[in-house]
PDB file of C-alpha atoms in Angstrom:
ATOM      1  CA  MET A   1     -26.432  13.552 -14.537  1.00 62.00           C
ATOM      2  CA  GLU A   2     -26.104  12.969 -10.943  1.00 67.00           C
ATOM      3  CA  LYS A   3     -23.050  14.503  -9.013  1.00 71.00           C
ATOM      4  CA  LYS A   4     -20.694  11.957  -7.839  1.00 68.00           C
ATOM      5  CA  LYS A   5     -20.428  11.815  -4.052  1.00 69.00           C
ATOM      6  CA  MET A   6     -17.107  12.968  -2.493  1.00 74.00           C
ATOM      7  CA  GLY A   7     -15.335  10.825  -0.002  1.00 76.00           C
ATOM      8  CA  ARG A   8     -14.113  12.045   3.268  1.00 81.00           C
ATOM      9  CA  PRO A   9     -11.471  14.876   3.037  1.00 83.00           C
ATOM     10  CA  THR A  10      -8.005  13.656   3.934  1.00 87.00           C
ATOM     11  CA  ASP A  11      -4.694  15.225   4.846  1.00 90.00           C
ATOM     12  CA  ASP A  12      -2.862  12.765   2.833  1.00 90.00           C
ATOM     13  CA  PRO A  13      -4.684  12.358  -0.608  1.00 90.00           C
ATOM     14  CA  LYS A  14      -3.734   9.414  -2.635  1.00 91.00           C
ATOM     15  CA  THR A  15      -3.621  10.959  -6.128  1.00 93.00           C
ATOM     16  CA  ILE A  16      -0.711   9.088  -7.724  1.00 95.00           C
ATOM     17  CA  VAL A  17      -1.360   5.590  -9.341  1.00 96.00           C
ATOM     18  CA  LYS A  18       1.409   3.115  -9.774  1.00 96.00           C
ATOM     19  CA  ARG A  19       1.366  -0.323 -11.613  1.00 96.00           C
ATOM     20  CA  ALA A  20       3.430  -3.386 -10.907  1.00 97.00           C
ATOM     21  CA  ARG A  21       3.800  -6.704 -12.757  1.00 98.00           C
ATOM     22  CA  MET A  22       3.367  -9.556 -10.315  1.00 98.00           C
ATOM     23  CA  SER A  23       3.529 -13.282 -10.648  1.00 99.00           C
ATOM     24  CA  GLU A  24       0.646 -15.458  -9.509  1.00 99.00           C
ATOM     25  CA  ASP A  25       2.596 -16.411  -6.447  1.00 99.00           C
ATOM     26  CA  ASP A  26       3.085 -12.644  -5.599  1.00 99.00           C
ATOM     27  CA  VAL A  27      -0.753 -12.165  -6.012  1.00 99.00           C
ATOM     28  CA  LYS A  28      -1.438 -15.109  -3.848  1.00 99.00           C
ATOM     29  CA  LYS A  29       0.770 -13.850  -1.072  1.00 99.00           C
ATOM     30  CA  LEU A  30      -0.777 -10.404  -1.376  1.00 99.00           C
ATOM     31  CA  ASN A  31      -4.331 -11.678  -1.257  1.00 99.00           C
ATOM     32  CA  GLU A  32      -3.451 -13.739   1.821  1.00 99.00           C
ATOM     33  CA  CYS A  33      -2.005 -10.810   3.636  1.00 99.00           C
ATOM     34  CA  CYS A  34      -5.168  -8.748   2.693  1.00 99.00           C
ATOM     35  CA  ASP A  35      -7.381 -11.551   4.095  1.00 99.00           C
ATOM     36  CA  ILE A  36      -5.492 -11.981   7.230  1.00 99.00           C
ATOM     37  CA  LEU A  37      -5.088  -8.182   8.012  1.00 98.00           C
ATOM     38  CA  GLN A  38      -8.396  -7.251   6.694  1.00 99.00           C
ATOM     39  CA  LEU A  39      -6.768  -4.479   4.510  1.00 98.00           C
ATOM     40  CA  THR A  40      -7.031  -3.454   0.915  1.00 98.00           C
ATOM     41  CA  ALA A  41      -4.185  -4.588  -1.424  1.00 98.00           C
ATOM     42  CA  SER A  42      -3.208  -0.846  -1.602  1.00 98.00           C
ATOM     43  CA  ASP A  43      -2.999  -0.659   2.168  1.00 98.00           C
ATOM     44  CA  VAL A  44      -0.894  -3.818   2.391  1.00 99.00           C
ATOM     45  CA  ILE A  45       1.476  -2.492  -0.303  1.00 98.00           C
ATOM     46  CA  ARG A  46       1.825   0.819   1.572  1.00 98.00           C
ATOM     47  CA  LEU A  47       2.680  -1.004   4.984  1.00 98.00           C
ATOM     48  CA  GLY A  48       5.261  -2.975   3.043  1.00 98.00           C
ATOM     49  CA  ILE A  49       6.781   0.012   1.565  1.00 98.00           C
ATOM     50  CA  GLN A  50       6.774   1.888   5.059  1.00 98.00           C
ATOM     51  CA  GLU A  51       8.485  -1.225   6.729  1.00 98.00           C
ATOM     52  CA  LEU A  52      11.175  -1.463   3.975  1.00 98.00           C
ATOM     53  CA  TYR A  53      11.828   2.308   4.272  1.00 98.00           C
ATOM     54  CA  GLU A  54      12.151   2.104   8.096  1.00 98.00           C
ATOM     55  CA  LYS A  55      14.576  -0.797   7.691  1.00 97.00           C
ATOM     56  CA  ILE A  56      16.696   1.158   5.320  1.00 97.00           C
ATOM     57  CA  GLN A  57      16.651   4.258   7.542  1.00 96.00           C
ATOM     58  CA  LYS A  58      17.991   2.133  10.410  1.00 94.00           C
ATOM     59  CA  ILE A  59      20.794   0.692   8.205  1.00 93.00           C
ATOM     60  CA  ASN A  60      21.816   4.206   7.146  1.00 92.00           C
ATOM     61  CA  GLU A  61      21.926   5.454  10.724  1.00 92.00           C
ATOM     62  CA  LYS A  62      24.460   2.667  11.657  1.00 88.00           C
ATOM     63  CA  ILE A  63      26.713   3.779   8.660  1.00 88.00           C
TER      64      ILE A  63
END
């Protein structure tokens, strides 16, 4: 059996898998974002999480 090739080593390995239930409309929006930004769905979701997290941090700073 052939050895599986390893990807590039990274400082931030993505080892955790999460699942989400989405409507068809959510999937269409996600796919449109992927097409426009030329990113994977995982990358778009991570960007969305980062943006939301930054907004929350700004709100917490004001309190």
